[in-house]
Each structure stands twice: as structure tokens, then as C-alpha cells.
Coordinates of C-alpha atoms and ligand atoms in Angstrom, one line a residue:
X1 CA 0.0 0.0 0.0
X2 CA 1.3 3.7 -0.3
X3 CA 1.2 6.0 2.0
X4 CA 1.9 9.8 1.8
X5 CA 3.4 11.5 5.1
X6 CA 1.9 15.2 6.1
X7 CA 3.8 16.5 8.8
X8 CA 7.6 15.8 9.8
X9 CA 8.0 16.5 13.8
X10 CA 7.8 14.2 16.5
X11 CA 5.4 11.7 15.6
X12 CA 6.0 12.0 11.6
X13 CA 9.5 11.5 12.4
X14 CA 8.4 8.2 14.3
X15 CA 6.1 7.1 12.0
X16 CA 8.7 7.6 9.3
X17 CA 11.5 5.7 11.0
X18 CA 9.3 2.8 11.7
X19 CA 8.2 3.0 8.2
X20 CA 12.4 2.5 7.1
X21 CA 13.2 0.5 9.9
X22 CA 9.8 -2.4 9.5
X23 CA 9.3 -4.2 6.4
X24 CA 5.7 -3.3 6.9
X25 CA 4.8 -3.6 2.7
X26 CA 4.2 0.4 3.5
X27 CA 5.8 2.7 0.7
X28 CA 6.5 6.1 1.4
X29 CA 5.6 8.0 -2.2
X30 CA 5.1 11.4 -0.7
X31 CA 6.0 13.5 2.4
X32 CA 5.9 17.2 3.6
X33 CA 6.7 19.4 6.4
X34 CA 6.1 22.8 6.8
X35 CA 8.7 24.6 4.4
X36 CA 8.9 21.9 1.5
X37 CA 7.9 18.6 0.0
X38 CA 9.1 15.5 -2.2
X39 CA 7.5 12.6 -4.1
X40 CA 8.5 10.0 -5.5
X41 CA 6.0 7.2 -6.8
X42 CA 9.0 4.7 -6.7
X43 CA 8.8 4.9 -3.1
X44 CA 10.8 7.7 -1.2
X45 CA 14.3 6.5 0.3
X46 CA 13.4 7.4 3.8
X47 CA 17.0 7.7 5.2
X48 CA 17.7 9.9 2.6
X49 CA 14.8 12.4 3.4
X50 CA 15.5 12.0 7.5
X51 CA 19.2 13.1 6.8
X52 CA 18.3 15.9 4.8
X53 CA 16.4 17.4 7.1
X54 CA 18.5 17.1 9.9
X55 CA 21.3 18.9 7.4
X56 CA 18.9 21.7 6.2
X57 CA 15.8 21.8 8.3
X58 CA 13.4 20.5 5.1
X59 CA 12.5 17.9 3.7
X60 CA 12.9 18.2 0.3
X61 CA 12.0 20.7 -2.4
X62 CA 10.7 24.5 -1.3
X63 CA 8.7 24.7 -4.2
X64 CA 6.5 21.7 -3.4
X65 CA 4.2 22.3 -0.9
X66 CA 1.5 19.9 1.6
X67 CA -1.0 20.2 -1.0
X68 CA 0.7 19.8 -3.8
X69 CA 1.2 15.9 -1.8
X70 CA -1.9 15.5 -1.1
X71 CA -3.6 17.0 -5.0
X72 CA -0.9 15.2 -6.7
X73 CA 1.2 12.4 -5.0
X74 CA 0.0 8.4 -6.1
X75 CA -0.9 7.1 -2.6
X76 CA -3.8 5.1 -1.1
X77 CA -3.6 6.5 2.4
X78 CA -2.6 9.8 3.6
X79 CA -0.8 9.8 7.1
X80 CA -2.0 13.6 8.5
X81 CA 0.3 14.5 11.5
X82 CA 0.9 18.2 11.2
X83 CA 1.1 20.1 14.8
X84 CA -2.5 20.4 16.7
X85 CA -4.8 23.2 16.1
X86 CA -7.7 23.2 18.9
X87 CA -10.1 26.8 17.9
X88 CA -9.9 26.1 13.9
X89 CA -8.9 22.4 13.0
X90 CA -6.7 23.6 10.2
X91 CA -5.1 23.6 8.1
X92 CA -5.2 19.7 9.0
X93 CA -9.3 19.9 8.2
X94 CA -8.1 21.2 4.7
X95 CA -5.7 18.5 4.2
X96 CA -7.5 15.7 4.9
X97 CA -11.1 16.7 3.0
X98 CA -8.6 17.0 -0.1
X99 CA -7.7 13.4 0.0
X100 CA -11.0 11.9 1.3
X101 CA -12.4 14.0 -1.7
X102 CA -9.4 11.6 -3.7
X103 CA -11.2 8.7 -2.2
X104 CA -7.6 8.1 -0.1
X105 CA -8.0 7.0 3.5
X106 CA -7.0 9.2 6.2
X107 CA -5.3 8.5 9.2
X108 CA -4.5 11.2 11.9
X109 CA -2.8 11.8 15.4
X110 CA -4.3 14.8 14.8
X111 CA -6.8 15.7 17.9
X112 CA -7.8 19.2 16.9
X113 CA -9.4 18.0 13.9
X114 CA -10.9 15.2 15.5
X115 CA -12.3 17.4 18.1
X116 CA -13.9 19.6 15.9
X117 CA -15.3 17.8 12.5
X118 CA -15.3 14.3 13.8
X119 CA -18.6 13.9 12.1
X120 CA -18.4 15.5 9.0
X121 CA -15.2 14.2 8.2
X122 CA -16.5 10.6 9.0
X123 CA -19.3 11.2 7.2
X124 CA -17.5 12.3 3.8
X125 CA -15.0 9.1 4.5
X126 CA -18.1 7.2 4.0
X127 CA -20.0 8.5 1.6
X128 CA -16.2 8.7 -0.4
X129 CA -15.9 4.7 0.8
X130 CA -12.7 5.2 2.3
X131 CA -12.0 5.1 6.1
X132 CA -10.9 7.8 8.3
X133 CA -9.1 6.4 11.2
X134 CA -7.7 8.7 14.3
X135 CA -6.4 5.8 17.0
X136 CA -3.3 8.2 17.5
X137 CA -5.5 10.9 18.6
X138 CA -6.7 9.4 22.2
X139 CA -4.0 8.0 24.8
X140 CA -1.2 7.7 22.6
X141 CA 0.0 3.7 21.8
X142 CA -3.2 2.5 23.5
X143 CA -5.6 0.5 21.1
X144 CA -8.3 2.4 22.6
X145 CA -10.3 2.8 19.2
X146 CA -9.7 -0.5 18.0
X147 CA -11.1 -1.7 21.9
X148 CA -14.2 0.1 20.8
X149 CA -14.5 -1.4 17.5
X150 CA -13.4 -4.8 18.1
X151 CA -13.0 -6.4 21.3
X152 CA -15.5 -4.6 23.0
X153 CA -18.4 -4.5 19.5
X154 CA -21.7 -5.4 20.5
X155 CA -21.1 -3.8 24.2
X156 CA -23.0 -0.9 25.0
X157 CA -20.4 1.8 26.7
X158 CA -21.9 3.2 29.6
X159 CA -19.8 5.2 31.0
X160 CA -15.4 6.3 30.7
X161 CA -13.0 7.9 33.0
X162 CA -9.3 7.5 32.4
X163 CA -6.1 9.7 32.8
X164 CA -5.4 10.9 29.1
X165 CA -2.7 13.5 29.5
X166 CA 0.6 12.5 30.0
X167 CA 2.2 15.7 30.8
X168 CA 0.0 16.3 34.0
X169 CA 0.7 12.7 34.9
X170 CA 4.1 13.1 34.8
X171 CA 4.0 16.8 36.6
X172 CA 2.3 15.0 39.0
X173 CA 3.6 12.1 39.8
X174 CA 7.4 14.6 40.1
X175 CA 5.3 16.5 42.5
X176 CA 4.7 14.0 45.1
X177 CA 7.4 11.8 44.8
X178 CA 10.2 14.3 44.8
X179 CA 8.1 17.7 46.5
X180 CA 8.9 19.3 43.1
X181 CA 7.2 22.7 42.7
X182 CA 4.8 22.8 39.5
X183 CA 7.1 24.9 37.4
X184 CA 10.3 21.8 37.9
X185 CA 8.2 19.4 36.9
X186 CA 6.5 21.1 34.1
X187 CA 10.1 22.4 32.7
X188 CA 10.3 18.5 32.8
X189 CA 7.9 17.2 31.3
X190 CA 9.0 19.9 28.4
X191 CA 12.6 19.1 28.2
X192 CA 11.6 15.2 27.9
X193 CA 9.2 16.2 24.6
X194 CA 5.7 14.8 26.3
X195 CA 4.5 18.3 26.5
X196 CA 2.4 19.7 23.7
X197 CA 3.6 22.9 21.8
X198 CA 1.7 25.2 23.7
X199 CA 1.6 23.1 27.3
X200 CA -1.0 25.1 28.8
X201 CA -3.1 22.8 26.5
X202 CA -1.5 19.8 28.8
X203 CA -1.8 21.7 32.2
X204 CA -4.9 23.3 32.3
X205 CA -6.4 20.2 30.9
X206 CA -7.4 21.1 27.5
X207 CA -5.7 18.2 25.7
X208 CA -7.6 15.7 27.6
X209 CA -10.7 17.4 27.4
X210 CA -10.2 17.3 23.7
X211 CA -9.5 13.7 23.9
X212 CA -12.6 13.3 26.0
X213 CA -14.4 14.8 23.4
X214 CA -13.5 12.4 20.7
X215 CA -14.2 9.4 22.5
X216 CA -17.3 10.6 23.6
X217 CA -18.1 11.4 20.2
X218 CA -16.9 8.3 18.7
X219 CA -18.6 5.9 21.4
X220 CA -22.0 7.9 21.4
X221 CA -21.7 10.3 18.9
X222 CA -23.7 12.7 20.8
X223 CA -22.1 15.9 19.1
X224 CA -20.2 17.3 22.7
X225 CA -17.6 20.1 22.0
X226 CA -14.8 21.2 23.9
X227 CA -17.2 24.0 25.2
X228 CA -19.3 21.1 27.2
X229 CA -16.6 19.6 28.9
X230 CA -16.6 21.1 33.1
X231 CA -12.8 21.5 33.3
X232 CA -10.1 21.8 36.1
X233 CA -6.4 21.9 35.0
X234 CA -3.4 21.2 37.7
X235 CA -1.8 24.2 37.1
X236 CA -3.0 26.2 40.1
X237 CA -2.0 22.4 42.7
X238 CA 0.5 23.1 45.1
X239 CA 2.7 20.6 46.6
X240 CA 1.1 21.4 49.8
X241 CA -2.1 19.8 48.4
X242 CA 0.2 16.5 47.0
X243 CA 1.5 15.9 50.5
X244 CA -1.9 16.4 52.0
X245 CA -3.1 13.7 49.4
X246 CA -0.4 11.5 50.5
X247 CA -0.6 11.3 54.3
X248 CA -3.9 10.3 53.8
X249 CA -2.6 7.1 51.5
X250 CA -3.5 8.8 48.8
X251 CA -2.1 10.9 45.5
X252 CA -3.9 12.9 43.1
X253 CA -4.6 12.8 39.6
X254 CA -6.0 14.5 36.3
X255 CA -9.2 12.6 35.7
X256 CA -11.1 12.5 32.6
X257 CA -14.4 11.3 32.8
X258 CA -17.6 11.1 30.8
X259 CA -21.6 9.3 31.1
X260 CA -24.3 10.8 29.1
X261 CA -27.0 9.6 31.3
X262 CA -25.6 11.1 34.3
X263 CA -24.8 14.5 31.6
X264 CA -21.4 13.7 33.5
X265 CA -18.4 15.2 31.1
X266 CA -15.3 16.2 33.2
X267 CA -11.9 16.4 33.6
X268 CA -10.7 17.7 37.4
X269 CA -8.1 16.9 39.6
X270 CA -9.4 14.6 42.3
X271 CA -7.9 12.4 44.9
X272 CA -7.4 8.9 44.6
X273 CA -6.3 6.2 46.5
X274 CA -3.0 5.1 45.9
X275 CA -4.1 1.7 44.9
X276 CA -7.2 3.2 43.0
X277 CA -6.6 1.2 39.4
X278 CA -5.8 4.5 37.2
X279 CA -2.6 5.5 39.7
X280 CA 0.0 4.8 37.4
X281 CA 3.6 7.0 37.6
X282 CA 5.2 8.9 34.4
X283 CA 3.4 9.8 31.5
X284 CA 1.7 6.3 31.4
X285 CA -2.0 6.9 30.5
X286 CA -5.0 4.7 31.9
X287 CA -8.4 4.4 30.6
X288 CA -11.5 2.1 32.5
X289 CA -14.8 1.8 30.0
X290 CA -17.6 0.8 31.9
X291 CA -20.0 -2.2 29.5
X292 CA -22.7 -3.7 30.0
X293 CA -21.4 -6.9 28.9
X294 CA -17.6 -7.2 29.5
X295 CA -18.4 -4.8 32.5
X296 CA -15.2 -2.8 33.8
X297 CA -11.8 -2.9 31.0
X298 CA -9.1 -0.7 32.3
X299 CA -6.3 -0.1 29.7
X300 CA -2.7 1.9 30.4
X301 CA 0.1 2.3 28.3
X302 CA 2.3 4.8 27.0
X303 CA 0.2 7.6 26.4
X304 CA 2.8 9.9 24.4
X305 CA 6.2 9.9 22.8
X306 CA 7.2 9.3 18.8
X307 CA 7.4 5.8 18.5
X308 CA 4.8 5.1 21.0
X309 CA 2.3 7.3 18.7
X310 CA 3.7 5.7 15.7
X311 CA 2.6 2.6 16.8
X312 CA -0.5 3.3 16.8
X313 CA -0.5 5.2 13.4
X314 CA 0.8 1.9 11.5
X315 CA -1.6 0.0 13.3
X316 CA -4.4 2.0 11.3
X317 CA -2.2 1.9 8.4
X318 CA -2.5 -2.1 8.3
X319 CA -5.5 -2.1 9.0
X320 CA -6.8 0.3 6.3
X321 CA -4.4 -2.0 4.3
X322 CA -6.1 -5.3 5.1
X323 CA -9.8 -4.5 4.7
X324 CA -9.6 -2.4 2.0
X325 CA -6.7 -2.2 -0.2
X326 CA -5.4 -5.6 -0.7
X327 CA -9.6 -6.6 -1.5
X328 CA -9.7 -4.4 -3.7
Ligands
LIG401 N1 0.8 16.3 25.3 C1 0.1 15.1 25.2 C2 0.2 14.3 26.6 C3 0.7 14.3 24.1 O1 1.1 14.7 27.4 O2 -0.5 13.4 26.8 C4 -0.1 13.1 23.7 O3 -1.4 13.4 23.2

């Protein structure tokens, strides 16, 4: 299958060196960043491209732009991974319209997007009869959408909570373990790359408020924006309130947490028992879905980083391969 690459940081750097390193039957034929563009319909020699733009800081040629990729380029799936825009989705909304409009599948780590046009863009994926996949955009390497879809199908979801941002995890978990102050452990959390562009996203709990939007979406499709969520970031905790928590066995956490029926959708500080089952240290991320069936499913893993998000790009990637391209 070929894919075509918009977006060259941190996770289109992973997916890209996963996509050289893994003989996945994935061939690169286009790829962008934000200055330049190249394509080949050979199939791009990723090295190549990755040692360029650690020489000049592009890509490839100035004169070819995203678009020009995604109008032009002979792929089957476009891989969108360009940086996050929460208030208007774009230019990623843009981007990935143009290729569903080329009947190419989408996939994305992108949330803002997600976040915003979940709906129509799902809906133009189908009427187009290509999918649109997003797994990257919720909790990082954690199959949460592929839960959904799969393991969990025929399950009604009743209700979610779950620690989605890694960053505040991380600040968090530096906080009470070493009496950090906020600003250490956010500088951090920076320095280590978990930490979104703009990490007042991450702190004052934006980013998993947007990820609580698109599960919510995607489970009940109930049309919630980022507007509905109540939300409570860390960034005003002290470490007197950490070592309160903890004499009293306990820590505390960002929580995500959403149930229709209740009109419940929140994401809030709030003190759990050390032992509670979403406790984890770092920027793991954990997620428990409530069912009627399989009852209580609690999944943690890495809920950030390059490779980690990679993963779970590629594992769209094949699957987009396996139930559509090679049937057709
Ligand atoms: N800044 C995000 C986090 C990255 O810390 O969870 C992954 O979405």
C-alpha cells in the first residue's frame, strides 16, 4: 500500500523511522513538512529524506508544498500528522477533506481536527468509501479505538474515565514523589518532549478534554464540544495539596471522565487512592470503560512519545491495508 506523510516532527518523524526501519509492505511516495515537500512514486528513500532534514531543516523541495502531496502524489492512504490546532482544526481539516475528496484514506494523530469535525469528516469518508481512522489521537499507543470497535463491538459503553494527558501525569507524579514545585516538573515534562507545543493545553487540561471529546463522540456520537466539557487543569496544585493527598494514603490525579445519562463530562483533579486502578507514575496513560457486557476494562500504556504514537498510526495503516486495499 502507499502512503503519503503530512507532517515531519515528533510523531512523523516516528512514524517515518518505523516506516524505514519495519518491512511493513508500506511505501512512502510522498512527504511534507512545513517549508517543503518531495515525491517520489518509486517509493521515497526514507534515510535519505531523514538526513536531509537534519542537514537543512526541510524535507525536500521548497517549491512543493503539503497540498501539492496530497492534489498530486499516487498514494492510497494519507498519514495527517501536522502540529494540533484546537479553535480552527486547520489547516489539517483542509488536508484531509482534499484526500477523502481523492477517495484516499485518512489517518491522523491529529486531535484538533478530530475534536472539531469528527462527524463531517467521518461522514465524507463514507459517503467517499474510504475510512478515516484517528487511534493516535486518544492516549497515545493504546488500542483504545480498536477496543471500541473490536474487542468490546456489541457492548454498550456506559460510561469512561481514564487519565489521558501524560504531561500532567508526569507533573504529578514529580510532585509527590520528589516535592517538586509545578514549574520543575512542568520544565520537565517539556525538556523530555511529552509536552504539547503550547503546554497550557496539557496543564490546564485542554488536551484531555479534547481527547474526552472524541471518545465521547466516537462511542455515542452525541455531538459534545470542547465548550461542554466542566474542566479543572493542575496548574494552580500546590505541593502542599500533593503531600496532604499523600498522608492520607493517597495521591492525586487529572481525571477525565464522561456518562451521558448522568450529563457527566469532566476532567478535574481529584484524589485517589494510591491503589485506586488509574494510579500509574510517568506519562503512562489509563483508561477504564464501563460495559454492560464485559463490565469494567481498564487499559494503560504509553500515552505519548514518537514511537509510541507511531505505533498506533501503523496500526491503522494495516488495517486500512487489510480491509480495504489488498480486496480491492
Ligand atoms: N501532550 C500530550 C500528553 C501528548 O502529554 O498526553 C499526547 O497526546
Amino acid at each position: 500500500m502507499k502512503v503519503a506523510l503530512i507532517g515531519l516532527g515528533s510523531v512523523g518523524r516516528g512514524v517515518a523511522e518505523m516506516l524505514a526501519k519495519k518491512d511493513l509492505g508500506l511505501v512512502l511516495t510522498g512527504i511534507a513538512d512545513s517549508k517543503s515537500a518531495f515525491m517520489d512514486p518509486a517509493g521515497i528513500d526514507i534515510a535519505r529524506v531523514l538526513a536531509h532534514k537534519k542537514k537543512n531543516g526541510s524535507c525536500g523541495d521548497q517549491n512543493l508544498t503539503a497540498e501539492d502531496i496530497i492534489k498530486k502524489a499516487d498514494y492510497d492512504a494519507l498519514i495527517e500528522v501536522t502540529p494540533t490546532n484546537a479553535l480552527s482544526g486547520e489547516p489539517a481539516i483542509g488536508y484531509m477533506k482534499a484526500a477523502l475528496n481523492r477517495k484516499k484514506h485518512v489517518v491522523t494523530s491529529n486531535k484538533g481536527p478530530i475534536a472539531l469535525a469528527q462527524k463531517e469528516l467521518r461522514a465524507m469518508a463514507r459517503k467517499k468509501g474510504v475510512a478515516l481512522r484517528y487511534e493516535a489521537t486518544v492516549a497515545g499507543a493504546i488500542p483504545v479505538m480498536h477496543t471500541l470497535e473490536h474487542g468490546l463491538a456489541g457492548n454498550e459503553i456506559l460510561a469512561l474515565y481514564g487519565v489521558l494527558n501524560g504531561t500532567c501525569n508526569y507533573i504529578l507524579t514529580r510532585m509527590a514523589a520528589e516535592g517538586l514545585t509545578y514549574e520543575q516538573a512542568l520544565l520537565e515534562a517539556r525538556e523530555m518532549g511529552y509536552a504539547e507545543a503550547d503546554p497550557t493545553y496539557d496543564v490546564q487540561g485542554i488536551d484531555a478534554a479534547i481527547k474526552l471529546v472524541i471518545l465521547a463522540n466516537t462511542i455515542w456520537d452525541n455531538g459534545v464540544k470542547l465548550g461542554d466539557v466542566d474542566r479543572t487543569g493542575i496548574d494552580l496544585l500546590t505541593p502542599d495539596a500533593l503531600r496532604l493527598a499523600d498522608e492520607e494514603g493517597c495521591t492525586i490525579r487529572l481525571i477525565a471522565e464522561a456518562n451521558p445519562k448522568k450529563h457527566l463530562l469532566r476532567v478535574s483533579p481529584r484524589i485517589l487512592d494510591k491503589n485506586h486502578p488509574l494510579v500509574f507514575e510517568g506519562t503512562l496513560n489509563a483508561l477504564t470503560l464501563e460495559t454492560d457486557m464485559a463490565k469494567e476494562i481498564t487499559l494503560i500504556g504509553r500515552g505519548a512519545g514518537s514511537i509510541e504514537t507511531a505505533s498506533a498510526i501503523i496500526g491503522d495503516l494495516l488495517y486500512i491495508r487489510d480491509r480495504y486495499v489488498e480486496r480491492a
